Amino acid sequence: MAVRKLTLKSLATKLGLVRPKRQRKEGLVEMRPSGHGLLDAFDLHHLERRAMLMACAGLLMWASWLAYRQWSPEKRVALSEVERSAVVAFVAKDEPSAIALDTAGLTPFDPNALDRTGWMALGLTERQAGGILRWVERGGRFRSKADVAKMYSIKPEQFALLAPFMLLPDSAPERLRSAERRERKPWPVRDTSQRTKTWPDRPVYEVVELNAADSAALTALPGIGPSFARGIIKYRNQLGGYVSIEQLNEVFVLRDKPDAVQKIAGLLRVDAVLARKLNVNAATAEEFTGHPYLWKKWSIAKAIVAYRTQHGPYTTVEDIKKCLLVDDELFQKLSPYLTTGP
């Protein structure tokens, strides 16, 4: 029995780590599905792999250089004795260190009265004196020895030697805030009577009768403009008159404005006697359908007329309910506009 040699490539193929070569079988090309195997995502051309390796090597070198610059100790430059002496002399000339003053010839002095020569006579350099004088020229004033100690131009050692000769207190006295130190003027009493504003009284409107009012009387009321007035009068003419304030909700321009209707309802009243009535014993079907509650309801209008023709005149308005098409809801709305007499 022949033993097949197991190679690394064949083992990787069995484990699904590489894509096997295409095989032709009976005229068909069999290939593994794309994405099968862990190495399908890294199936690159050899030039692409070489470019990727070079890019990774460059990034590694750049990261190493940054780490070296950040964490490596700085290189110290060794100076010779001559160079070190020159640097110390330059620094001492530009910003002198602590100066050992000779206090034998010092006398008491007022720092606020010294000029450039006076400060230099105390042992300060010209640069130190210039810094103090510039502060004084900008409005500065020494009120205590502590103010002199705050000057950056004077070294602590120099202040310690000069402080006993300064004609100033050690610290500024606390500010007195009593009535004796600071007298405050009493606040003037304002005349509030001039500020009171008298508002005019609200106008009192007379209640308007809705069936007899014209457009001018309606627009004179608050909340009713020309558009509302035209819509109210137009619907009143179609109805023959209003019998209740709630019928304003049926006006076209007020259907979606219940708040507006509620606002103007208190300024209006309705006299139902003024409403125009329709004689059920004499009206034709066309006259019935002309009313908004029977608008285009020809079947109901013809039924009312047909019942009157067959059974004779109606004795009361409620007799129209004998027509099967007239329900209770329609009768409640239509009955105030109907009559059996002339």
XYZ file of C-alpha atoms in Angstrom:
342
model
C 0.000 0.000 0.000
C 1.474 3.295 -1.085
C 1.828 5.947 1.563
C 0.913 9.433 0.378
C 3.363 12.120 1.377
C 1.742 14.782 3.529
C 3.017 18.264 2.790
C 2.345 21.609 4.452
C 0.404 22.814 1.428
C -1.857 19.757 1.361
C -2.474 20.065 5.119
C -3.432 23.727 4.750
C -5.771 22.789 1.897
C -7.532 20.177 4.018
C -7.938 22.625 6.902
C -9.479 25.201 4.576
C -6.706 27.741 4.975
C -5.902 28.052 1.277
C -7.935 27.860 -1.888
C -7.323 24.716 -3.939
C -6.574 24.872 -7.596
C -9.413 24.732 -10.046
C -10.176 21.310 -11.354
C -11.855 20.464 -14.583
C -14.364 17.659 -14.388
C -16.539 16.612 -17.263
C -16.271 19.974 -18.951
C -17.173 21.929 -15.796
C -14.867 24.064 -13.701
C -15.221 23.331 -10.000
C -14.156 26.127 -7.665
C -14.531 26.651 -3.945
C -16.976 29.360 -2.936
C -15.512 32.824 -2.522
C -14.755 33.691 1.088
C -14.243 30.076 2.169
C -11.070 29.711 4.200
C -9.217 32.019 6.532
C -6.674 33.121 3.959
C -9.156 34.159 1.269
C -9.089 37.702 2.644
C -5.271 37.763 2.230
C -5.184 36.297 -1.265
C -3.044 39.085 -2.762
C -0.713 39.407 -5.674
C 2.964 39.028 -4.827
C 3.573 42.691 -5.711
C 0.753 43.739 -3.384
C 2.186 41.654 -0.567
C 5.619 43.228 -1.111
C 4.152 46.752 -0.995
C 2.245 45.915 2.195
C 5.381 44.631 3.883
C 7.320 47.755 2.917
C 4.551 49.981 4.289
C 4.482 48.058 7.570
C 8.257 48.303 7.881
C 8.126 52.056 7.297
C 5.423 52.510 9.933
C 7.426 50.444 12.408
C 10.548 52.553 11.838
C 8.583 55.807 12.224
C 6.979 54.598 15.485
C 10.397 53.555 16.831
C 11.850 56.980 16.036
C 8.961 58.737 17.834
C 9.414 56.496 20.881
C 13.124 57.249 20.941
C 12.515 61.003 20.729
C 9.946 60.866 23.539
C 11.545 58.587 26.085
C 15.281 58.817 25.420
C 17.293 61.143 27.745
C 18.410 64.382 26.187
C 22.052 64.590 25.289
C 23.949 67.009 27.436
C 26.503 69.258 25.860
C 29.737 69.317 27.801
C 31.106 72.850 28.181
C 34.640 73.752 28.866
C 35.618 75.919 31.826
C 36.135 78.963 29.595
C 32.730 78.577 27.975
C 31.029 77.999 31.323
C 32.609 81.188 32.734
C 31.451 83.195 29.719
C 27.871 81.931 30.105
C 27.820 82.707 33.823
C 29.145 86.228 33.180
C 26.543 86.871 30.501
C 23.700 85.729 32.735
C 24.996 87.770 35.646
C 25.178 90.851 33.418
C 21.655 90.400 32.045
C 19.928 89.311 35.283
C 22.190 89.656 38.298
C 21.824 87.229 41.101
C 21.653 88.087 44.746
C 23.808 91.118 45.480
C 25.443 91.547 48.830
C 24.601 95.177 49.634
C 26.624 97.304 51.970
C 24.078 98.516 54.489
C 26.561 100.708 56.357
C 25.727 103.856 54.338
C 21.952 103.329 54.030
C 19.520 105.783 55.583
C 15.725 105.572 55.918
C 13.969 106.297 52.604
C 10.529 106.443 51.052
C 10.271 104.115 48.013
C 7.603 106.367 46.473
C 10.054 109.350 46.357
C 13.021 107.624 44.662
C 13.994 108.107 41.041
C 16.275 106.007 38.868
C 19.424 107.394 40.486
C 18.037 106.787 43.984
C 17.247 103.154 43.299
C 20.657 102.578 41.713
C 22.277 104.206 44.752
C 20.666 101.466 46.874
C 22.518 98.827 44.847
C 19.929 97.970 42.166
C 20.927 97.760 38.516
C 19.650 100.117 35.880
C 17.347 97.431 34.535
C 15.838 96.773 37.974
C 15.307 100.490 38.567
C 13.698 100.870 35.131
C 11.190 98.089 35.882
C 10.164 99.740 39.177
C 9.779 103.192 37.572
C 7.657 101.852 34.727
C 5.262 100.385 37.292
C 5.121 103.736 39.122
C 4.464 105.627 35.871
C 1.431 103.420 35.205
C -0.120 104.541 38.502
C 1.499 102.164 40.964
C 2.135 103.260 44.535
C 3.811 101.558 47.490
C 1.515 101.532 50.528
C 3.443 98.979 52.565
C 6.652 96.972 52.541
C 4.658 94.022 51.260
C 3.975 95.983 48.053
C 7.737 96.402 47.504
C 8.286 92.683 48.047
C 5.826 91.928 45.230
C 8.054 93.656 42.643
C 9.716 91.165 40.329
C 12.647 93.526 39.793
C 13.800 93.279 43.426
C 15.393 90.021 44.541
C 14.301 88.539 47.882
C 17.837 88.988 49.247
C 17.827 92.653 48.284
C 14.417 93.235 49.862
C 15.545 91.602 53.111
C 18.437 94.092 53.357
C 16.443 97.195 52.340
C 13.210 96.500 54.278
C 14.449 97.852 57.686
C 15.184 101.256 56.094
C 11.849 101.694 54.277
C 9.517 104.356 55.712
C 6.455 102.177 55.159
C 4.320 99.923 57.395
C 4.876 96.206 57.166
C 1.390 95.633 55.756
C -1.462 97.826 54.570
C -4.148 98.570 57.210
C -7.493 96.894 56.755
C -10.058 98.982 54.995
C -12.699 100.351 57.300
C -16.200 99.960 55.986
C -18.026 101.606 58.857
C -20.369 104.548 58.471
C -17.689 106.881 59.872
C -15.197 105.956 57.104
C -17.620 105.747 54.233
C -20.633 107.971 54.414
C -23.351 106.911 52.077
C -25.963 109.298 50.874
C -29.512 108.142 51.454
C -31.293 106.873 48.417
C -33.716 109.434 47.004
C -37.336 108.583 47.508
C -38.991 108.134 44.150
C -42.452 109.429 43.506
C -44.306 106.281 42.559
C -47.463 108.177 41.817
C -46.007 109.260 38.487
C -45.358 105.649 37.551
C -48.882 104.442 38.085
C -50.542 104.041 34.764
C -54.257 104.409 34.448
C -55.661 101.986 31.948
C -58.791 103.014 30.086
C -61.920 101.130 30.933
C -62.831 98.359 28.574
C -65.626 99.306 26.220
C -68.980 97.814 26.999
C -70.639 96.258 23.958
C -74.375 95.869 23.582
C -75.684 92.417 22.784
C -76.680 92.212 19.122
C -79.681 90.222 17.857
C -78.331 87.800 15.284
C -81.332 87.670 12.909
C -81.715 91.468 12.590
C -78.045 92.580 12.594
C -76.400 93.799 9.422
C -72.741 93.478 8.458
C -71.729 96.778 10.125
C -73.282 95.785 13.469
C -71.508 92.432 13.434
C -68.047 93.784 12.518
C -68.319 96.358 15.316
C -68.097 93.502 17.832
C -64.667 92.183 18.922
C -63.711 88.884 17.315
C -65.919 89.308 14.243
C -64.228 90.518 11.104
C -65.627 91.140 7.643
C -65.106 87.511 6.626
C -66.993 86.159 9.640
C -69.788 88.708 9.172
C -70.293 87.776 5.500
C -70.394 84.059 6.321
C -72.890 84.536 9.187
C -75.279 86.614 7.075
C -74.997 84.281 4.061
C -75.888 81.200 6.100
C -78.696 83.130 7.843
C -80.310 83.875 4.479
C -80.080 80.210 3.479
C -81.651 79.011 6.721
C -84.277 81.708 6.908
C -82.901 82.834 10.262
C -81.126 81.382 13.279
C -83.028 79.650 16.071
C -79.996 79.038 18.368
C -76.449 80.319 18.851
C -75.066 76.783 18.313
C -75.966 77.065 14.623
C -72.932 79.361 14.183
C -70.803 76.183 14.228
C -72.496 75.266 10.913
C -71.251 78.445 9.183
C -68.587 77.525 6.634
C -65.945 79.984 7.885
C -66.557 78.984 11.541
C -66.746 75.201 11.284
C -63.153 74.617 12.400
C -63.036 77.519 14.908
C -64.960 76.500 18.050
C -62.921 78.934 20.161
C -63.978 81.864 17.986
C -67.630 80.844 18.241
C -67.381 80.575 22.017
C -65.749 84.017 22.202
C -68.480 85.828 20.224
C -71.429 83.828 21.584
C -71.729 86.059 24.646
C -72.197 89.139 22.460
C -75.071 87.737 20.434
C -78.667 86.678 21.099
C -81.220 84.919 18.915
C -84.904 85.680 18.498
C -86.346 82.507 16.949
C -89.614 84.285 16.098
C -87.836 86.176 13.337
C -86.872 82.946 11.549
C -88.640 82.412 8.201
C -90.846 79.289 8.149
C -91.770 76.912 5.334
C -95.394 75.716 4.871
C -95.336 71.903 4.651
C -98.795 71.891 3.035
C -97.862 74.307 0.215
C -94.123 73.966 -0.416
C -92.899 72.081 -3.449
C -90.068 69.582 -3.550
C -87.758 72.282 -5.003
C -88.543 74.603 -2.080
C -87.794 71.833 0.426
C -84.420 71.040 -1.155
C -83.518 74.731 -1.107
C -83.223 74.563 2.681
C -79.689 73.721 3.963
C -80.970 70.784 6.037
C -82.574 69.214 2.927
C -79.930 70.339 0.447
C -79.906 67.893 -2.518
C -82.034 65.373 -0.552
C -84.577 64.905 -3.309
C -85.788 61.572 -2.064
C -86.867 63.020 1.292
C -88.471 66.114 -0.275
C -90.437 64.014 -2.776
C -91.531 61.647 0.006
C -92.934 64.570 2.055
C -94.843 65.899 -0.950
C -96.077 62.400 -1.976
C -97.391 61.625 1.515
C -99.256 64.950 1.528
C -100.771 64.153 -1.861
C -101.921 60.684 -0.837
C -103.172 61.406 2.710
C -104.117 65.023 2.522
C -102.651 68.088 4.241
C -100.569 67.697 7.392
C -102.430 68.524 10.574
C -99.268 69.186 12.646
C -95.587 69.510 11.834
C -94.905 66.185 13.596
C -96.971 64.401 10.943
C -94.018 64.536 8.539
C -92.357 61.898 10.727
C -94.859 59.473 9.216
C -92.612 59.558 6.158
C -90.130 56.748 6.736
C -87.206 58.807 5.380
C -87.610 61.538 8.013
C -85.731 60.375 11.140
C -85.681 61.996 14.575
C -82.372 63.816 14.035
C -83.559 65.464 10.813
C -86.931 66.366 12.387
C -85.273 68.090 15.388
C -83.213 70.267 13.061
C -85.924 70.991 10.493
C -89.058 71.397 12.660
C -88.324 75.007 13.842
C -88.513 76.083 10.187
C -91.795 74.334 9.334
C -95.416 75.338 9.823
C -98.794 73.977 8.738
C -100.499 77.349 8.463
C -100.072 80.282 6.112
